[in-house]
Short mmCIF file of C-alpha atoms in Angstrom, two decimals:
data_model
loop_
_atom_site.label_atom_id
_atom_site.label_comp_id
_atom_site.label_asym_id
_atom_site.label_seq_id
_atom_site.Cartn_x
_atom_site.Cartn_y
_atom_site.Cartn_z
CA MET A 1285 -56.86 101.57 74.11
CA ALA A 1286 -56.38 104.28 76.75
CA ASP A 1287 -54.64 103.44 79.81
CA ARG A 1288 -57.63 103.54 82.29
CA GLN A 1289 -59.20 101.29 84.84
CA GLN A 1290 -61.69 98.80 83.56
CA THR A 1291 -65.15 99.38 85.09
CA ASP A 1292 -67.20 97.53 82.69
CA PRO A 1293 -68.65 94.21 83.82
CA ALA A 1294 -66.39 91.26 83.20
CA PRO A 1295 -67.26 89.10 80.19
CA GLN A 1296 -69.38 86.04 81.10
CA TRP A 1297 -66.83 83.55 79.64
CA TRP A 1298 -63.99 84.55 82.00
CA SER A 1299 -63.02 81.93 84.52
CA ARG A 1300 -60.88 82.11 87.50
CA PRO A 1301 -57.52 80.49 87.31
CA GLU A 1302 -56.99 77.67 89.62
CA GLY A 1303 -55.17 78.35 92.80
CA THR A 1304 -56.30 81.97 93.01
CA ALA A 1305 -56.44 82.98 96.78
CA GLY A 1306 -59.50 84.92 98.16
CA GLY A 1307 -62.31 86.40 96.26
CA ARG A 1308 -63.21 89.72 94.78
CA ALA A 1309 -66.50 91.73 95.05
CA PRO A 1310 -68.92 91.30 92.28
CA GLY A 1311 -68.32 93.65 89.38
CA VAL A 1312 -64.75 94.49 90.43
CA PRO A 1313 -62.22 93.54 87.80
CA ALA A 1314 -58.98 92.09 88.51
CA PRO A 1315 -56.13 94.63 88.82
CA ARG A 1316 -53.93 95.28 85.88
CA PRO A 1317 -50.52 93.86 85.93
CA GLY A 1318 -48.22 96.29 87.45
CA ALA A 1319 -50.93 98.16 89.36
CA ALA A 1320 -50.54 98.69 93.07
CA GLY A 1321 -51.90 95.65 95.00
CA ALA A 1322 -51.81 93.37 91.98
CA ALA A 1323 -50.43 89.85 92.31
CA GLY A 1324 -46.79 90.02 92.28
CA ASP A 1325 -46.81 93.42 93.97
CA THR A 1326 -44.09 93.98 96.53
CA GLY A 1327 -46.48 95.59 99.01
CA ASP A 1328 -47.41 93.86 102.24
CA GLU A 1329 -50.97 93.23 101.34
CA ALA A 1330 -51.86 89.87 99.81
CA ALA A 1331 -53.15 90.01 96.31
CA VAL A 1332 -56.98 89.76 96.10
CA THR A 1333 -58.90 88.38 93.16
CA VAL A 1334 -62.50 88.53 92.35
CA ALA A 1335 -64.53 85.25 92.16
CA VAL A 1336 -67.13 85.57 89.39
CA THR A 1337 -70.02 83.11 89.27
CA GLU A 1338 -72.09 82.77 86.23
CA PRO A 1339 -75.90 82.28 86.59
CA SER A 1340 -76.96 78.79 85.77
CA PRO A 1341 -79.35 78.24 83.01
CA ALA A 1342 -82.71 76.91 83.96
CA GLY A 1343 -82.84 73.38 84.80
CA THR A 1344 -79.20 73.08 85.58
CA SER A 1345 -77.37 73.08 88.84
CA PRO A 1346 -74.64 75.45 89.73
CA ASP A 1347 -72.30 72.43 90.02
CA GLU A 1348 -73.16 71.38 86.44
CA ALA A 1349 -72.13 74.05 84.03
CA PRO A 1350 -73.37 73.81 80.39
CA PRO A 1351 -70.77 72.74 77.88
CA ALA A 1352 -68.75 75.67 76.56
CA PRO A 1353 -69.17 76.51 72.87
CA GLY A 1354 -65.56 75.62 71.91
CA PRO A 1355 -62.29 76.68 73.44
CA ARG A 1356 -62.39 79.67 75.73
CA TYR A 1357 -59.68 82.21 76.05
CA ASP A 1358 -58.11 82.03 79.45
CA PRO A 1359 -56.04 85.20 80.15
CA TRP A 1360 -54.43 83.37 83.09
CA GLY A 1361 -53.35 80.31 81.02
CA GLU A 1362 -49.76 79.47 80.44
CA GLN A 1363 -50.16 79.78 76.65
CA PRO A 1364 -52.72 81.79 74.67
CA LEU A 1365 -54.66 80.25 71.86
CA GLN A 1366 -53.24 82.71 69.41
CA ILE A 1367 -49.58 82.75 68.67
CA VAL A 1368 -47.91 85.98 67.68
CA ASP A 1369 -45.14 85.82 65.00
CA ARG A 1370 -42.18 87.57 66.58
CA GLY A 1371 -39.70 86.83 63.84
CA GLY A 1372 -38.47 83.58 65.43
CA LYS A 1373 -35.61 81.56 63.92
CA ARG A 1374 -34.93 82.95 60.49
CA GLY A 1375 -34.10 80.48 57.64
CA GLY A 1376 -31.18 80.87 55.05
CA PHE A 1377 -27.33 80.59 55.15
CA ARG A 1378 -25.06 81.62 57.92
CA LEU A 1379 -21.80 83.34 57.11
CA TRP A 1380 -19.62 80.15 57.21
CA GLN A 1381 -22.12 78.45 54.92
CA VAL A 1382 -21.87 81.36 52.48
CA ALA A 1383 -18.07 81.17 52.58
CA VAL A 1384 -18.12 77.34 51.90
CA VAL A 1385 -20.51 77.72 48.95
CA GLY A 1386 -18.43 80.60 47.60
CA VAL A 1387 -15.17 78.53 47.75
CA ALA A 1388 -16.91 75.57 46.08
CA ALA A 1389 -18.33 77.79 43.34
CA ALA A 1390 -14.93 79.28 42.66
CA LEU A 1391 -13.33 75.85 42.37
CA PHE A 1392 -15.95 74.64 40.10
CA ALA A 1393 -15.87 77.80 38.01
CA GLY A 1394 -12.03 77.56 37.79
CA ALA A 1395 -12.12 73.84 36.65
CA ALA A 1396 -14.90 74.49 34.26
CA GLY A 1397 -13.18 77.54 32.81
CA GLY A 1398 -9.85 75.62 32.39
CA TRP A 1399 -11.60 72.75 30.63
CA ILE A 1400 -13.60 75.08 28.41
CA GLY A 1401 -10.33 76.83 27.53
CA VAL A 1402 -8.56 73.62 26.62
CA LEU A 1403 -11.50 72.46 24.61
CA ALA A 1404 -11.61 75.87 22.84
CA GLU A 1405 -7.95 75.66 22.10
CA ARG A 1406 -8.22 72.18 20.75
CA ARG A 1407 -11.21 73.08 18.63
CA SER A 1408 -9.57 76.30 17.33
CA SER A 1409 -6.53 74.29 15.96
CA THR A 1410 -6.25 70.80 14.48
CA ARG A 1411 -2.79 70.19 15.96
CA LEU A 1412 -0.27 71.58 18.36
CA GLU A 1413 2.17 73.76 16.58
CA LEU A 1414 5.79 73.96 17.77
CA PRO A 1415 8.39 76.31 16.31
CA GLN A 1416 9.91 74.90 13.21
CA ALA A 1417 12.02 76.06 10.27
CA ALA A 1418 10.17 76.78 7.05
CA VAL A 1419 10.42 74.42 4.08
CA ALA A 1420 13.66 75.29 2.27
CA ASP A 1421 14.83 74.62 -1.21
CA LYS A 1422 15.24 70.75 -1.43
CA GLY A 1423 17.95 71.04 -4.05
CA ARG A 1424 21.58 70.25 -3.06
CA ALA A 1425 24.84 71.19 -4.55
CA PRO A 1426 25.85 68.64 -7.29
CA GLU A 1427 29.13 67.82 -5.55
CA SER A 1428 27.57 67.15 -2.16
CA VAL A 1429 26.82 63.66 -0.98
CA ALA A 1430 23.11 64.34 -1.36
CA GLY A 1431 23.61 65.77 -4.84
CA ILE A 1432 25.69 62.85 -5.89
CA ALA A 1433 23.17 60.39 -4.59
CA ALA A 1434 20.28 62.05 -6.29
CA THR A 1435 22.19 61.87 -9.61
CA ALA A 1436 23.25 58.35 -9.22
CA LEU A 1437 20.48 56.47 -7.48
CA PRO A 1438 18.17 56.15 -10.62
CA GLY A 1439 20.98 54.24 -12.34
CA VAL A 1440 21.80 51.82 -9.44
CA VAL A 1441 19.99 48.51 -9.23
CA THR A 1442 19.69 45.65 -6.67
CA LEU A 1443 20.15 42.09 -7.97
CA HIS A 1444 18.46 39.11 -6.24
CA VAL A 1445 20.03 35.84 -7.51
CA ARG A 1446 18.71 32.38 -7.11
CA GLY A 1447 20.86 29.34 -7.65
CA GLU A 1448 20.39 25.56 -7.42
CA LYS A 1449 20.96 25.48 -3.67
CA SER A 1450 21.09 29.02 -2.48
CA GLY A 1451 20.59 32.64 -3.37
CA GLY A 1452 22.04 36.05 -2.64
CA THR A 1453 21.82 39.78 -3.01
CA GLY A 1454 24.18 42.13 -4.76
CA THR A 1455 24.32 45.49 -6.55
CA GLY A 1456 24.93 46.67 -10.12
CA PHE A 1457 24.60 49.80 -12.18
CA VAL A 1458 23.33 50.59 -15.69
CA LEU A 1459 25.92 50.99 -18.41
CA ASP A 1460 23.85 52.01 -21.44
CA ALA A 1461 20.36 52.52 -22.77
CA GLN A 1462 20.25 48.93 -24.17
CA GLY A 1463 19.89 47.64 -20.55
CA HIS A 1464 23.40 46.29 -19.86
CA ILE A 1465 24.28 46.30 -16.12
CA LEU A 1466 27.75 45.78 -14.68
CA THR A 1467 28.20 43.84 -11.41
CA ASN A 1468 30.61 41.37 -9.72
CA ASN A 1469 31.04 37.88 -10.97
CA HIS A 1470 30.66 36.45 -7.44
CA VAL A 1471 27.18 37.97 -7.34
CA VAL A 1472 25.88 36.00 -10.34
CA ALA A 1473 28.13 32.93 -10.26
CA GLY A 1474 25.96 29.79 -10.45
CA ALA A 1475 22.75 31.80 -10.97
CA LYS A 1476 19.67 30.16 -12.43
CA GLU A 1477 17.48 33.18 -12.07
CA ILE A 1478 18.42 36.90 -11.78
CA ALA A 1479 15.95 39.60 -10.76
CA VAL A 1480 16.87 43.31 -11.13
CA THR A 1481 15.13 45.88 -8.94
CA PHE A 1482 15.40 49.58 -9.76
CA SER A 1483 15.40 52.42 -7.32
CA THR A 1484 11.75 53.03 -8.18
CA GLY A 1485 10.90 49.56 -6.88
CA GLU A 1486 10.18 48.06 -10.26
CA SER A 1487 11.55 44.51 -10.77
CA VAL A 1488 12.40 42.72 -13.97
CA THR A 1489 14.12 39.58 -14.94
CA ALA A 1490 17.67 39.82 -16.33
CA GLU A 1491 19.86 37.39 -18.34
CA LEU A 1492 23.53 36.83 -18.01
CA VAL A 1493 25.60 38.27 -20.87
CA GLY A 1494 29.12 37.24 -19.74
CA ARG A 1495 31.36 36.97 -16.70
CA ASP A 1496 35.02 36.67 -15.74
CA SER A 1497 36.26 35.26 -12.54
CA GLY A 1498 39.79 36.58 -12.89
CA TYR A 1499 38.63 40.16 -12.82
CA ASP A 1500 35.44 39.27 -10.69
CA LEU A 1501 33.19 41.18 -13.19
CA ALA A 1502 29.99 40.20 -14.99
CA VAL A 1503 27.46 41.85 -17.24
CA VAL A 1504 23.66 41.14 -17.18
CA LYS A 1505 20.95 42.64 -19.34
CA VAL A 1506 17.32 43.68 -18.89
CA GLY A 1507 14.84 44.20 -21.71
CA GLY A 1508 11.66 46.16 -22.23
CA VAL A 1509 12.60 48.88 -19.65
CA ARG A 1510 12.15 52.43 -20.62
CA GLY A 1511 13.79 55.48 -19.11
CA LEU A 1512 17.01 53.80 -18.19
CA ARG A 1513 19.57 56.19 -16.52
CA PRO A 1514 23.12 55.06 -17.30
CA LEU A 1515 25.82 56.22 -14.93
CA SER A 1516 28.67 58.35 -16.25
CA LEU A 1517 32.01 56.55 -16.11
CA GLY A 1518 34.99 58.38 -14.80
CA ASN A 1519 38.72 57.82 -15.08
CA SER A 1520 40.45 55.94 -12.24
CA GLU A 1521 43.75 57.33 -13.40
CA ASN A 1522 42.58 60.70 -12.03
CA VAL A 1523 41.80 59.33 -8.53
CA ARG A 1524 43.99 60.60 -5.73
CA VAL A 1525 44.37 59.63 -2.08
CA GLY A 1526 42.00 61.66 -0.02
CA ASP A 1527 39.46 62.35 -2.76
CA PRO A 1528 35.90 62.25 -1.46
CA VAL A 1529 33.83 59.25 -2.67
CA VAL A 1530 30.31 57.90 -2.36
CA ALA A 1531 29.31 54.28 -2.37
CA ILE A 1532 25.78 52.98 -3.20
CA GLY A 1533 24.56 49.47 -2.68
CA ALA A 1534 22.20 47.09 -0.89
CA PRO A 1535 24.07 45.94 2.22
CA PHE A 1536 22.22 43.19 3.87
CA ASP A 1537 19.39 43.66 1.17
CA LEU A 1538 18.90 47.27 2.22
CA SER A 1539 18.51 48.75 -1.23
CA ASN A 1540 19.59 52.26 -2.25
CA THR A 1541 21.93 52.63 0.78
CA VAL A 1542 24.31 55.58 0.43
CA THR A 1543 27.59 55.87 2.37
CA ALA A 1544 30.49 58.26 2.01
CA GLY A 1545 34.17 58.43 2.66
CA ILE A 1546 37.50 59.06 0.86
CA ILE A 1547 40.01 57.18 -1.23
CA SER A 1548 42.32 55.75 1.41
CA ALA A 1549 44.88 54.26 -0.99
CA THR A 1550 45.37 53.23 -4.66
CA GLY A 1551 47.01 50.25 -6.28
CA ARG A 1552 46.23 47.88 -3.43
CA PRO A 1553 46.88 44.24 -4.60
CA VAL A 1554 43.81 42.35 -3.63
CA THR A 1555 42.98 38.71 -4.29
CA ALA A 1556 39.66 37.00 -3.67
CA GLY A 1557 37.95 33.76 -4.37
CA GLY A 1558 39.91 30.49 -4.63
CA ASP A 1559 37.09 28.32 -3.57
CA LYS A 1560 37.82 25.76 -6.39
CA GLY A 1561 41.31 25.09 -5.16
CA ASP A 1562 42.97 25.09 -8.45
CA GLY A 1563 43.22 28.90 -8.61
CA SER A 1564 40.98 29.17 -11.66
CA ASP A 1565 38.44 31.28 -9.75
CA ILE A 1566 40.88 33.65 -8.07
CA SER A 1567 40.43 37.28 -8.91
CA TYR A 1568 43.40 39.71 -8.89
CA VAL A 1569 42.55 43.30 -8.45
CA ASP A 1570 44.68 46.38 -8.41
CA ALA A 1571 42.20 47.91 -6.10
CA LEU A 1572 41.18 51.36 -4.82
CA GLN A 1573 40.93 51.37 -1.07
CA THR A 1574 38.16 53.40 0.61
CA ASP A 1575 36.82 53.99 4.14
CA ALA A 1576 33.29 54.43 2.81
CA PRO A 1577 31.32 51.70 4.58
CA ILE A 1578 30.89 48.62 2.33
CA ASN A 1579 29.16 45.51 3.59
CA PRO A 1580 27.86 42.20 2.10
CA GLY A 1581 25.31 43.20 -0.54
CA ASN A 1582 27.34 46.13 -1.71
CA SER A 1583 29.27 44.01 -4.17
CA GLY A 1584 29.02 45.31 -7.71
CA GLY A 1585 27.74 48.77 -6.74
CA PRO A 1586 29.42 51.97 -7.99
CA LEU A 1587 32.00 54.07 -6.15
CA LEU A 1588 31.54 57.69 -7.28
CA ASP A 1589 33.67 60.69 -7.29
CA ALA A 1590 32.45 64.31 -6.49
CA ARG A 1591 30.99 64.71 -9.99
CA ALA A 1592 28.90 61.52 -9.61
CA HIS A 1593 31.19 59.70 -12.10
CA VAL A 1594 31.92 56.05 -11.46
CA VAL A 1595 35.57 55.54 -10.48
CA GLY A 1596 35.28 51.98 -9.09
CA ILE A 1597 33.22 48.89 -8.62
CA ASN A 1598 32.84 47.91 -4.94
CA SER A 1599 33.99 44.32 -4.60
CA ALA A 1600 35.63 43.32 -1.32
CA ILE A 1601 36.06 44.24 2.28
CA ARG A 1602 38.76 43.33 4.78
CA GLY A 1603 37.39 42.06 8.08
CA ALA A 1604 39.18 41.17 11.33
CA ASP A 1605 41.51 38.10 11.33
CA LYS A 1606 39.59 34.85 11.34
CA ASP A 1607 41.30 33.75 14.53
CA ASP A 1608 40.41 36.98 16.20
CA PRO A 1609 37.59 36.43 18.83
CA THR A 1610 36.48 40.03 18.15
CA ARG A 1611 36.19 39.48 14.43
CA GLN A 1612 33.19 41.20 12.81
CA GLY A 1613 31.52 40.40 9.48
CA GLY A 1614 30.70 43.99 8.58
CA SER A 1615 32.73 47.00 7.43
CA ILE A 1616 35.73 48.02 9.62
CA GLY A 1617 36.61 50.83 7.10
CA LEU A 1618 38.62 48.72 4.79
CA GLY A 1619 36.79 48.45 1.46
CA PHE A 1620 38.14 47.72 -2.02
CA ALA A 1621 36.89 48.58 -5.46
CA ILE A 1622 37.96 47.49 -8.94
CA PRO A 1623 39.21 50.64 -10.83
CA ILE A 1624 36.60 51.71 -13.48
CA ASN A 1625 39.30 51.71 -16.20
CA GLN A 1626 39.67 48.00 -15.76
CA GLY A 1627 36.02 47.48 -15.40
CA LYS A 1628 35.22 49.43 -18.55
CA ARG A 1629 37.50 47.38 -20.69
CA VAL A 1630 36.33 44.05 -19.28
CA ALA A 1631 32.61 45.13 -19.64
CA GLU A 1632 33.19 46.06 -23.24
CA GLU A 1633 34.67 42.65 -24.01
CA LEU A 1634 31.87 40.79 -22.18
CA ILE A 1635 29.19 42.73 -24.08
CA ALA A 1636 30.96 42.12 -27.34
CA THR A 1637 31.97 38.47 -27.02
CA GLY A 1638 30.79 37.15 -23.69
CA ARG A 1639 34.35 36.63 -22.56
CA ALA A 1640 37.26 38.84 -21.39
CA THR A 1641 40.89 38.60 -22.18
CA HIS A 1642 43.76 38.75 -19.73
CA PRO A 1643 47.16 40.37 -20.34
CA VAL A 1644 49.96 37.83 -19.69
CA ILE A 1645 53.79 37.65 -19.85
CA GLY A 1646 53.99 33.87 -20.47
CA VAL A 1647 55.58 32.54 -17.32
CA THR A 1648 54.75 30.18 -14.54
CA LEU A 1649 55.48 31.67 -11.05
CA ASP A 1650 56.72 29.85 -7.98
CA MET A 1651 53.85 30.78 -5.64
CA ASP A 1652 55.67 29.11 -2.70
CA TYR A 1653 58.52 31.53 -2.85
CA THR A 1654 58.84 33.58 0.32
CA GLY A 1655 61.49 36.02 -0.70
CA ASP A 1656 60.99 39.58 -1.80
CA GLY A 1657 59.61 39.69 -5.36
CA ALA A 1658 58.06 37.16 -7.71
CA ARG A 1659 60.12 34.29 -8.78
CA VAL A 1660 59.83 32.52 -12.09
CA GLY A 1661 59.35 28.80 -11.44
CA ASP A 1662 61.82 25.98 -12.60
CA LYS A 1663 59.04 24.07 -14.23
CA ALA A 1664 55.41 24.45 -15.18
CA GLU A 1665 52.77 22.30 -13.31
CA ASP A 1666 52.54 19.99 -16.41
CA GLY A 1667 56.22 19.55 -16.48
CA LYS A 1668 56.77 21.88 -19.35
CA PRO A 1669 59.22 24.84 -19.16
CA SER A 1670 58.13 27.67 -16.84
CA VAL A 1671 58.85 30.25 -19.63
CA VAL A 1672 56.53 29.80 -22.63
CA ALA A 1673 58.49 29.42 -25.70
CA GLY A 1674 58.03 32.47 -27.96
CA GLY A 1675 55.96 34.20 -25.50
CA PRO A 1676 56.33 37.81 -24.24
CA ALA A 1677 58.70 36.85 -21.43
CA ALA A 1678 60.85 34.68 -23.62
CA ARG A 1679 61.15 37.51 -26.15
CA ALA A 1680 62.09 39.92 -23.41
CA GLY A 1681 64.87 37.59 -22.07
CA ILE A 1682 63.36 36.36 -18.91
CA ARG A 1683 64.62 33.01 -17.68
CA ALA A 1684 63.57 30.37 -15.16
CA GLY A 1685 64.68 31.34 -11.64
CA ASP A 1686 64.60 35.09 -12.32
CA VAL A 1687 63.04 37.22 -9.61
CA ILE A 1688 60.91 40.06 -10.78
CA THR A 1689 61.18 42.89 -8.21
CA LYS A 1690 59.56 45.91 -10.05
CA VAL A 1691 56.97 46.77 -12.63
CA ASP A 1692 57.35 50.20 -14.19
CA GLY A 1693 59.47 51.12 -11.14
CA GLN A 1694 56.76 50.06 -8.60
CA ARG A 1695 58.00 47.44 -6.05
CA VAL A 1696 56.62 43.94 -6.22
CA ARG A 1697 56.67 41.82 -3.14
CA GLY A 1698 55.16 38.49 -4.31
CA GLY A 1699 53.64 36.51 -7.09
CA ASP A 1700 50.13 37.62 -6.35
CA GLU A 1701 51.15 41.24 -6.53
CA LEU A 1702 52.92 40.80 -9.85
CA ILE A 1703 49.73 39.28 -11.49
CA VAL A 1704 47.73 42.22 -10.09
CA LYS A 1705 50.16 44.68 -11.61
CA ILE A 1706 50.05 42.94 -14.96
CA ARG A 1707 46.29 42.61 -15.05
CA ALA A 1708 45.88 46.26 -14.46
CA HIS A 1709 46.91 46.75 -18.04
CA ARG A 1710 45.60 45.77 -21.49
CA PRO A 1711 47.04 43.15 -23.83
CA GLY A 1712 49.63 44.87 -25.99
CA ASP A 1713 50.72 47.36 -23.29
CA ARG A 1714 54.48 47.81 -22.92
CA LEU A 1715 55.97 47.39 -19.41
CA THR A 1716 59.41 47.68 -17.94
CA LEU A 1717 60.36 44.93 -15.50
CA THR A 1718 63.29 44.93 -13.10
CA VAL A 1719 64.63 41.45 -12.78
CA GLU A 1720 67.19 40.10 -10.30
CA ARG A 1721 69.45 37.37 -11.62
CA GLU A 1722 72.52 36.02 -9.93
CA GLY A 1723 72.62 38.92 -7.49
CA ARG A 1724 72.38 41.58 -10.22
CA ASP A 1725 69.39 43.69 -11.28
CA ARG A 1726 68.42 43.79 -14.94
CA THR A 1727 65.87 46.01 -16.73
CA LEU A 1728 63.88 44.24 -19.35
CA GLU A 1729 61.02 45.52 -21.57
CA VAL A 1730 58.10 43.25 -22.30
CA VAL A 1731 54.91 43.56 -24.45
CA LEU A 1732 52.01 41.95 -22.88
CA GLY A 1733 50.28 39.15 -24.54
CA SER A 1734 46.62 38.00 -24.41
CA ALA A 1735 44.76 35.00 -22.96
CA ASN A 1736 41.17 34.14 -22.69
CA GLY A 1737 39.76 34.51 -19.25
CA SER A 1738 37.58 32.03 -17.42
#
């Protein structure tokens, strides 16, 4: 609309605001805001407004105006009926809210991404792979401990023995395809039932073929077993101190246990047994000494050389002194084995006849003698002469009271040691004995006789 003064008659529904001072001539509109002389003008004249009166309908008084047809627009009212949208308070996120939402979204995205990555990695592989050497050739050099064990284990067995009052565990090894197995006498002594378990886990019942307490050796036999793997027998005369050896057994019933060491000494005089008190169960062994760990349950197991040949039968260990408070029952590195040459001869006799023979010289020794050497007693236990008439010693010229100090040039320090040296040979072997008599040494030659073992 053009900016011009309104001269048209005022609408009939206009009304004067309350509190308007003065009146205005009929037909004169109110001044426009901002015009000279309008209310709020800074001039000295007071603002003048026009009072407009509406004609009253017929039958009504001026004081009683007819009801208005709805709300009227009052240009002087404080608030108009229509509200103009001026933009107002806009909705949405402010800057800090956007930042918070962004950080939260980033954290969530990072966590979700990490979880998805882990899940993807787990699904892409069945297991976590760490660096590892490739599978190599499982074969071992025949002379290595592993190679010796692989060769010998199929021929080593574990024996579970049950007696009238107790039982025990020992070891043995296969001698031949007929099922003969060599072990220690003290493993099967008093046995009522013998079970043999092979390295494969198969168990069968065995029967006793023969045993000898003097050599602490025994042979049992299994039947109906195919694929037996006899061990090769070596020659104990070839053994030297320092040679590597491997022992196989069942210490504390731990079958197929393999230990290794060296030959610590040869020709060790070892005695064991003697539980009966009369000496009939004492075993005398010219033993091989080894530091390969041997424990209860190893008895009867093989001692093998670098070619997996049996050179000894593990039989005894030396523990700490009985009165030593630190005494231990297991191995302290002092193990003893019966030389295989002796074991072979005894095994052959046990398989053939059920009994073994012992080489003898035909004397009774004074076991209470404390001097150096083995003294021939004055009398036998039954009162008979200590030198058997017509026996090997009598034929060689040995007399009662003689002290035997050497056997084939090897020093003898006591009666037990003399018996060990003699039993290391076969009946019929020829030995040279050094005898001290009346302060003089004599050299005598004796041919060993034979006696049945126990």
